[in-house]
Short mmCIF file of C-alpha atoms in Angstrom, two decimals:
data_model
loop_
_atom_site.label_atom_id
_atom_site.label_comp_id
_atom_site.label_asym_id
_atom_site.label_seq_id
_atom_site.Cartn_x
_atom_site.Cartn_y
_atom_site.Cartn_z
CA UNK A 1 21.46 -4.33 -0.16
CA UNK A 2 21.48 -1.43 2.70
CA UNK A 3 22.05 -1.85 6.12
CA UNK A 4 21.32 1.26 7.58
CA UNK A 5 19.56 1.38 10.43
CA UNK A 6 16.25 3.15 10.46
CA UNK A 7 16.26 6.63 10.50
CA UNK A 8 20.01 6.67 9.74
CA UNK A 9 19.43 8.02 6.29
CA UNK A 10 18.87 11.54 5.72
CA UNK A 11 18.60 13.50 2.47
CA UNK A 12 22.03 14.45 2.22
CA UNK A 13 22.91 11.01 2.11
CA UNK A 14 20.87 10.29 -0.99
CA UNK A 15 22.33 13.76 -2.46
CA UNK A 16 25.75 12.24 -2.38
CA UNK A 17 24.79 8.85 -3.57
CA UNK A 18 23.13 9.85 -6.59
CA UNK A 19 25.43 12.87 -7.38
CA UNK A 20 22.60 15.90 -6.97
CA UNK A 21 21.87 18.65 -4.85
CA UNK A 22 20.24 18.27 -1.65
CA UNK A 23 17.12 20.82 -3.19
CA UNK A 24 16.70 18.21 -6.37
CA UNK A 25 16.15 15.43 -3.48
CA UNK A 26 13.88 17.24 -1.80
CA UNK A 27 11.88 18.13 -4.83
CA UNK A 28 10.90 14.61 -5.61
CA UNK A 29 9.82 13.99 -2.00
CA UNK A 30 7.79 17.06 -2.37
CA UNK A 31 6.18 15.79 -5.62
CA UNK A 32 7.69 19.16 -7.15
CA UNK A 33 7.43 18.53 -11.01
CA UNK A 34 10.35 20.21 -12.00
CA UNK A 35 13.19 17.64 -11.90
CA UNK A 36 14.01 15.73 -14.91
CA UNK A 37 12.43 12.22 -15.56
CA UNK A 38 15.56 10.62 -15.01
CA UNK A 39 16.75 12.38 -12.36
CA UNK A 40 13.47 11.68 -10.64
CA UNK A 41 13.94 7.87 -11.33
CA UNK A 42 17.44 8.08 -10.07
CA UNK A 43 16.59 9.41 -6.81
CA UNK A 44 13.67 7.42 -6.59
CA UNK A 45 15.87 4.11 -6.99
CA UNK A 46 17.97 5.47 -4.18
CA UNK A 47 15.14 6.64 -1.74
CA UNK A 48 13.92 2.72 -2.37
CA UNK A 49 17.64 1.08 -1.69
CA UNK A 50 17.81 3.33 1.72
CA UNK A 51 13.48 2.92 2.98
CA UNK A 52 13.82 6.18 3.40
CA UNK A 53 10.70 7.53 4.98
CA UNK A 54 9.68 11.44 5.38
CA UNK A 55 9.97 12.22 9.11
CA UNK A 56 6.19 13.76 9.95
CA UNK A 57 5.75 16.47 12.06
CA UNK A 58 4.25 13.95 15.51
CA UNK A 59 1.21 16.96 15.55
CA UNK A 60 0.49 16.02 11.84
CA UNK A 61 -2.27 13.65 12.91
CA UNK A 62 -6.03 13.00 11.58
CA UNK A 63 -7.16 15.25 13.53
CA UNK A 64 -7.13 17.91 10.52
CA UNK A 65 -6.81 17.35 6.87
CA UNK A 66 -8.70 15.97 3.79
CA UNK A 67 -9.42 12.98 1.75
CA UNK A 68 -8.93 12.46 -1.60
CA UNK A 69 -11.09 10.11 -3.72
CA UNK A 70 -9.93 9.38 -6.75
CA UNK A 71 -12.03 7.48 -9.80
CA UNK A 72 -10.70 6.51 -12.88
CA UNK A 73 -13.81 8.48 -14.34
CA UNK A 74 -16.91 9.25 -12.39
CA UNK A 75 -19.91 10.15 -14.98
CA UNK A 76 -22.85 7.94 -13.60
CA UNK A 77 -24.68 6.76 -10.68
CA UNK A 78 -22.57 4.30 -9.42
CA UNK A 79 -20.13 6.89 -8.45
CA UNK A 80 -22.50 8.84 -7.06
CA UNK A 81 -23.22 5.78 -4.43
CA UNK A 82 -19.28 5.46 -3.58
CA UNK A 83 -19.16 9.41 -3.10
CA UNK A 84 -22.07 9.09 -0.88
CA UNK A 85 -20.37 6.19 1.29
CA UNK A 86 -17.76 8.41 1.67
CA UNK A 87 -19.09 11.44 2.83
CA UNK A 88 -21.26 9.46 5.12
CA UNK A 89 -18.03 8.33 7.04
CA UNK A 90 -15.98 11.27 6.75
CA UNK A 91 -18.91 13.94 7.80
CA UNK A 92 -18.78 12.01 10.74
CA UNK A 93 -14.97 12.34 11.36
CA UNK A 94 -14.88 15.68 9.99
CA UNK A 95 -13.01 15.74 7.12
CA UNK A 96 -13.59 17.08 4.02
CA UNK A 97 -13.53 15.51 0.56
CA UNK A 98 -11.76 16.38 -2.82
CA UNK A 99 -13.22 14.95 -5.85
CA UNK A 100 -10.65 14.12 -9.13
CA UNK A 101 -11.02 11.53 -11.75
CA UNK A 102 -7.60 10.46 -13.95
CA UNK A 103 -9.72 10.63 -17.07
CA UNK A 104 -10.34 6.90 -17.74
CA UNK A 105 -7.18 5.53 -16.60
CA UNK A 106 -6.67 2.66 -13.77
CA UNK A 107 -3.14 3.97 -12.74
CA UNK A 108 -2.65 8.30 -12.39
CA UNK A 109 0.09 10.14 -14.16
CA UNK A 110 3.30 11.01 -12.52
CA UNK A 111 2.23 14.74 -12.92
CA UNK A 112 -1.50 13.92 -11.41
CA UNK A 113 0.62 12.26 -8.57
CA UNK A 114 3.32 15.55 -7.73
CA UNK A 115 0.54 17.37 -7.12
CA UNK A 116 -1.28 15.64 -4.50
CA UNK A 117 2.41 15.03 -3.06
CA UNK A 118 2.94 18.41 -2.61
CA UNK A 119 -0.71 19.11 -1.11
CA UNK A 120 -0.22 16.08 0.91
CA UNK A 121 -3.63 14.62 2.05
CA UNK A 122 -4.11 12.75 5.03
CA UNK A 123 -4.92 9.92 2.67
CA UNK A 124 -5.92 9.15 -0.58
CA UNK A 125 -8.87 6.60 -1.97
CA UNK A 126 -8.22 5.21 -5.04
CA UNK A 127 -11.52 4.10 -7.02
CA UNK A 128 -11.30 1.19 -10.02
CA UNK A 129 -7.22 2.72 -10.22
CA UNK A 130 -4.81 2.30 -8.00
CA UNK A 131 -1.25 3.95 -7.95
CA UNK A 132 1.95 1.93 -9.63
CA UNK A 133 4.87 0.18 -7.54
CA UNK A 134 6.27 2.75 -7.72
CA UNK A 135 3.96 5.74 -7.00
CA UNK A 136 2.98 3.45 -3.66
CA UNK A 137 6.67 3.79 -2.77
CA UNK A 138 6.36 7.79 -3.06
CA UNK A 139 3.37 7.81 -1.08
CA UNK A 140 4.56 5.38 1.62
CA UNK A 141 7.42 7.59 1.87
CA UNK A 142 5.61 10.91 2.62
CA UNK A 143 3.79 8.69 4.82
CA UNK A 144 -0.22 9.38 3.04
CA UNK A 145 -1.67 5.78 3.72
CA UNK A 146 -4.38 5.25 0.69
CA UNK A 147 -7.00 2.42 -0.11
CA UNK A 148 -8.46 1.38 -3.26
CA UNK A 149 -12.10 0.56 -3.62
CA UNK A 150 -12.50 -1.75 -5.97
CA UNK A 151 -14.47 -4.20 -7.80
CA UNK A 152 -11.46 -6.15 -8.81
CA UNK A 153 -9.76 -8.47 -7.08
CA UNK A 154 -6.27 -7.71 -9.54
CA UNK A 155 -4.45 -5.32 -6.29
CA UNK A 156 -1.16 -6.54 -4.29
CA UNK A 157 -1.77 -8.15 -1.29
CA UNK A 158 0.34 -5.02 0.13
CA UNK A 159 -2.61 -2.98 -0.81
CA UNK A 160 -5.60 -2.28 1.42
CA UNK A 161 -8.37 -2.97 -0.76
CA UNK A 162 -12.40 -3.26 -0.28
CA UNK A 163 -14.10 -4.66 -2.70
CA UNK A 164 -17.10 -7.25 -3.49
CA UNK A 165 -17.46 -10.92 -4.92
CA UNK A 166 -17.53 -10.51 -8.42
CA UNK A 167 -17.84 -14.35 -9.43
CA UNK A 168 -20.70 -15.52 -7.00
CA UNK A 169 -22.45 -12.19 -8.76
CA UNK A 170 -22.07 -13.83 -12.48
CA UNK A 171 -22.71 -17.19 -10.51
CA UNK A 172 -25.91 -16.04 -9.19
CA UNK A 173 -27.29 -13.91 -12.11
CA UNK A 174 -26.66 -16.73 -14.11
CA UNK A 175 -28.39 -19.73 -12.06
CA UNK A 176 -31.12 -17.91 -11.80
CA UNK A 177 -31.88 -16.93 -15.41
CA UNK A 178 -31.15 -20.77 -15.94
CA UNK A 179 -33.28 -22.13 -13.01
CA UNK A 180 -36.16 -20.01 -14.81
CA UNK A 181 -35.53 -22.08 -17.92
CA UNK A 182 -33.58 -20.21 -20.61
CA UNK A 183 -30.81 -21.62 -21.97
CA UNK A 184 -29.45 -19.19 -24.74
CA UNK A 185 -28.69 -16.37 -22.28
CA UNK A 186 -26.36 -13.79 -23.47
CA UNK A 187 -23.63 -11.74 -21.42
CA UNK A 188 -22.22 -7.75 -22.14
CA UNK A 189 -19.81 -7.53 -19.55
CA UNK A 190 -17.31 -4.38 -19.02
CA UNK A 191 -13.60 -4.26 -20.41
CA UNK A 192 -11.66 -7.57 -20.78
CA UNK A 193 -8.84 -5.92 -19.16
CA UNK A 194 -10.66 -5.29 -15.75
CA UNK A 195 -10.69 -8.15 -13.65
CA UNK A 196 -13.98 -7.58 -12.43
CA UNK A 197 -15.47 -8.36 -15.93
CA UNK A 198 -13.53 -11.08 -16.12
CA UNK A 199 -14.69 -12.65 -13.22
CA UNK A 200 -18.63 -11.93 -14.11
CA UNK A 201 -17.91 -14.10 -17.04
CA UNK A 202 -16.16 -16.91 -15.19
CA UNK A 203 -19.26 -17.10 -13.02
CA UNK A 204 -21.45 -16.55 -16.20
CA UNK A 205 -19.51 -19.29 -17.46
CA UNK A 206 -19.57 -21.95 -14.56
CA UNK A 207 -23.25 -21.60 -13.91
CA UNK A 208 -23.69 -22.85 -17.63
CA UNK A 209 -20.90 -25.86 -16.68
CA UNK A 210 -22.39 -26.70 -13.45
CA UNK A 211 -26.06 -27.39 -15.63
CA UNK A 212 -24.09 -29.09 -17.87
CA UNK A 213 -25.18 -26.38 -20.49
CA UNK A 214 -22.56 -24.93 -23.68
CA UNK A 215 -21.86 -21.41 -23.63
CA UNK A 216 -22.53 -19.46 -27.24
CA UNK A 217 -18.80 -17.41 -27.42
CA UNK A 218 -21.03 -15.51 -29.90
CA UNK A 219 -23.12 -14.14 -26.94
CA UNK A 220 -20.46 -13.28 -24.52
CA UNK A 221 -19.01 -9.24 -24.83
CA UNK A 222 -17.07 -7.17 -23.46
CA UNK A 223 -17.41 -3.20 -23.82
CA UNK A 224 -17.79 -0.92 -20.56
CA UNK A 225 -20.45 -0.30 -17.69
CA UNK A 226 -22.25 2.24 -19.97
CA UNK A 227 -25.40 2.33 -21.21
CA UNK A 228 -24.10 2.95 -24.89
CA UNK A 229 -22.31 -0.03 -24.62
CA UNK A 230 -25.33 -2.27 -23.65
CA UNK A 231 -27.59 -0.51 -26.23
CA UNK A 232 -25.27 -0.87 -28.81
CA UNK A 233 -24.84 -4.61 -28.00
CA UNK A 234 -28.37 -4.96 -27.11
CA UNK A 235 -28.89 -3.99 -30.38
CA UNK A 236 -26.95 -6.33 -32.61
CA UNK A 237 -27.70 -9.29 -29.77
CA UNK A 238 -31.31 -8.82 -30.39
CA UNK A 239 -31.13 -8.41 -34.02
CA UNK A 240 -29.33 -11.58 -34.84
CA UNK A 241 -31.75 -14.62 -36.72
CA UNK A 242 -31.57 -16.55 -33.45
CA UNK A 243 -31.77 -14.46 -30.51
CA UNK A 244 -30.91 -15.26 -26.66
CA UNK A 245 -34.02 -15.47 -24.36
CA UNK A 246 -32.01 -13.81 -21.70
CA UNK A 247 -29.23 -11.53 -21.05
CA UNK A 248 -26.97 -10.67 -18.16
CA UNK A 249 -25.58 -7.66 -18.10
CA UNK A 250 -23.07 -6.79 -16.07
CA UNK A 251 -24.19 -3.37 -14.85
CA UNK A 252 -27.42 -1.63 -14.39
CA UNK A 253 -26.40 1.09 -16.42
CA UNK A 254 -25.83 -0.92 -19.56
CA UNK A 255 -29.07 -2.99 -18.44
CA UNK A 256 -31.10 0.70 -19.11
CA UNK A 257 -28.93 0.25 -22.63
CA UNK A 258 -30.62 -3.18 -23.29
CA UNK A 259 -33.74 -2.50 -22.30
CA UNK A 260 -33.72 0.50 -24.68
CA UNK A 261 -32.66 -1.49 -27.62
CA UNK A 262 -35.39 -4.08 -27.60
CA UNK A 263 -37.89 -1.73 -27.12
CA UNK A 264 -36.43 -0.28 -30.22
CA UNK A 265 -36.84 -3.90 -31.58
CA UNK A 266 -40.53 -4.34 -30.62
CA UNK A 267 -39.61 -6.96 -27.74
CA UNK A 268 -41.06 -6.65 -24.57
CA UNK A 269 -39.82 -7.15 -21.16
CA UNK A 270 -39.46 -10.16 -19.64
CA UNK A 271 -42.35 -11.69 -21.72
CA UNK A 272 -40.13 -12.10 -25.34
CA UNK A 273 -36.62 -11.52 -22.97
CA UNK A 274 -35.29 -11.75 -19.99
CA UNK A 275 -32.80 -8.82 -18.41
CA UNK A 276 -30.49 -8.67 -14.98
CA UNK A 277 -28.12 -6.15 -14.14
CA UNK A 278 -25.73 -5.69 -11.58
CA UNK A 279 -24.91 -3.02 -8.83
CA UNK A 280 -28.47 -2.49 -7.62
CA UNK A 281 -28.20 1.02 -8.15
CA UNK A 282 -31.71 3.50 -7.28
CA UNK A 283 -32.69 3.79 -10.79
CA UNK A 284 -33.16 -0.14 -11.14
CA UNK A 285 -36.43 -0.19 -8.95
CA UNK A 286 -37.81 2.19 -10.85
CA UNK A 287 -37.24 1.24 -14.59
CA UNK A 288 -40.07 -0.10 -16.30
CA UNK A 289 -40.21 -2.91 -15.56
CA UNK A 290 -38.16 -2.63 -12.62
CA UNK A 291 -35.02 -4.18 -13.18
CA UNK A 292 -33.69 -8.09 -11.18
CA UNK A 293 -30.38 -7.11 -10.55
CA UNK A 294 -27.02 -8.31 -8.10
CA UNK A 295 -27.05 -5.79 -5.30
CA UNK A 296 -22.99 -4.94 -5.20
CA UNK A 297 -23.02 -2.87 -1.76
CA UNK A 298 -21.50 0.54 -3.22
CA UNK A 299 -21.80 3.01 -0.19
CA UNK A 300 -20.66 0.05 2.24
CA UNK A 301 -17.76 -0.84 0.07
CA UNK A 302 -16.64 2.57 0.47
CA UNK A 303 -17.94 3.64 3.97
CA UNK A 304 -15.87 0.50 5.12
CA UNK A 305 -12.84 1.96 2.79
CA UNK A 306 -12.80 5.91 4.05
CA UNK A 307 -12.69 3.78 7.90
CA UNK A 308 -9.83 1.56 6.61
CA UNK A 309 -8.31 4.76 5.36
CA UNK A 310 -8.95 6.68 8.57
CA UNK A 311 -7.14 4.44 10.92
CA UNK A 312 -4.25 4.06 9.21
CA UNK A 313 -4.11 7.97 8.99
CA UNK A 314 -4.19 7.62 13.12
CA UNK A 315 -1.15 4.86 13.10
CA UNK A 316 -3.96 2.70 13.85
CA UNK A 317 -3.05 -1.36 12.31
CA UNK A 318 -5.03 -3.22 9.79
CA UNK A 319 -5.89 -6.67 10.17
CA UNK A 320 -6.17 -7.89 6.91
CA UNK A 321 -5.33 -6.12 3.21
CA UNK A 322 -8.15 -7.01 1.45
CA UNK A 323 -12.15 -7.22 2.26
CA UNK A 324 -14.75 -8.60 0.01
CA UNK A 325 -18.65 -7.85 0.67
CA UNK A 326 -21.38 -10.49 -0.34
CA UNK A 327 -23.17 -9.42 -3.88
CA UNK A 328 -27.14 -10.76 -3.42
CA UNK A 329 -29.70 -11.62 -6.37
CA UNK A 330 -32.17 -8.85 -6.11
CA UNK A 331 -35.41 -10.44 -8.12
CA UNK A 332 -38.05 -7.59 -9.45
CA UNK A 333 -40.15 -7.62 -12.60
CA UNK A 334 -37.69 -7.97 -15.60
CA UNK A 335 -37.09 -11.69 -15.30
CA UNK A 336 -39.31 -14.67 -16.01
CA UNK A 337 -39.50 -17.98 -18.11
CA UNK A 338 -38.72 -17.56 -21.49
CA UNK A 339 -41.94 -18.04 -23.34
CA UNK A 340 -41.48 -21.38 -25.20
CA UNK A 341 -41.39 -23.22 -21.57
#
């Protein structure tokens, strides 16, 4: 363990220590990309031992500067609605805002990461992803605060996070396609690896335990938030001898999916099924029928996250690391009794 006192550390000191020069140092607190992987993991290791921090210039404020938002992929309407909470914030504040995506992935690659090291943001929002231990330690260390926005609930408790409640969403969805009478419902949630999934099911699940009701395992999948996912499971869901009277799905987008498959099928909507999404995205009032969905508050989530994000760009404290807002049943036209009650 260290003992040096803060701000007794300088790069020269970590030079020695690891046995490099005091350029190779500074290339890895620069997020340069040429220094060997090992190296690099050496000098991290030794940055960590010492808590060395990057001394900021004091007229580096938020005054000036831009944000990054980051999405693990961002090809549909429910990014549009976190872009838009963004922008509504940081118009305000004047700050612009750069747009990536890390291709699917809920963590960047090291190489994604240099980069925005060496263009050093004021701050970074992280969207469904969020950086590794040890990426947080690089970023802590060039002092650029970030916050994920999130629908999980999977992030350290070191890590600002917004988010929403992802259970009481299943929980609702579910009670009230049971409260209208069906009970084979079906559920196509997102991946199984995403906590957010996972937690629409386990509300899916205890609405069904609470009624005293046995979940089908047959009826419960996982695939992603798109609509080729809920067509494609809308389609061998509805196909099947003995077919639910309801399903949940667990985004609007895969909802349009469903609704596309049993028209495919000849079944009509909600009078041979019942269909709920989730997110409350624009498009659901307008599908036909319009769709009942869970309202998950998108632009607040991340209006409330670019504000996080901004005071902690000013030095300003946070009181708490993680917010969650309240999902709401939204009921519309694409829910009713199933006919045989």
């Amino acid at each position: 363990m260290t003992t040096d006192r803060p701000g007794s550390t300088t790069i020269a000191t970590i030079a020695n220590e690891v046995g490099v020069s005091v350029a190779t140092v500074s290339k890895v607190l620069n997020g340069r990309a040429d220094v060997a992987p090992e190296t690099r993991a050496r000098v991290e290791a030794s940055l960590e031992r010492h808590s060395y921090r990057r001394r900021v210039p004091r007229q580096a404020t938020a005054s000036a500067g831009q944000i990054d938002l980051v999405f693990h992929e961002f090809d549909s309407e429910w990014a549009m609605e976190i872009i838009q909470g963004v922008e509504a914030v940081c118009a305000v504040s004047g700050h612009a805002v750069v747009l990536s995506q890390l291709g699917g992935r809920h963590h960047p690659q090291q190489q994604w990461l240099d980069a925005l090291l060496h263009r050093r943001p004021l701050g970074v929002l992280f969207v469904v992803s969020s950086p590794t231990q040890a990426q947080q330690q690089q970023l802590l260390r060039q002092r650029i605060p970030f916050v994920v926005i999130d629908t999980d609930s999977a992030t350290s408790a070191s890590v600002p996070t917004v988010g929403s409640s992802n259970f009481n969403g299943g929980l609702q969805a579910t009670r009230h396609l049971l409260e209208l009478g069906h009970r084979r419902l079906a559920m196509i949630s997102g991946q199984e690896d995403v906590l957010c999934s996972r937690e629409r099911v386990a509300g899916f699940r205890f609405a069904h335990e609470e009624a005293g009701i046995a979940v089908d395992g047959e009826l419960v999948r996982y695939g992603n938030f798109s609509v080729e996912s809920g067509y494609r499971h809308g389609m061998d869901l509805l196909s099947r001898p003995v077919r639910p009277t309801a399903i949940f799905a667990g985004a609007d987008m895969q909802a349009v999916g469903v609704l596309r498959a049993a028209r495919r099928l000849g079944l009509r909507i909600p009078d041979d099924l019942s269909l709920i999404g989730y997110d409350n995205l624009p498009m659901a009032a307008w599908t036909d029928p319009a769709l009942t969905t869970i309202n998950q508050p998108l632009r607040d989530m991340a209006g409330t996250a670019a504000r996080i994000l901004l005071d902690l760009a000013r030095g300003v404290p946070i009181t708490t690391s993680r917010i969650d807002l309240v999902t709401e049943l939204i009921v519309r036209e694409s829910t009713a009794p199933p006919v045989s009650s």
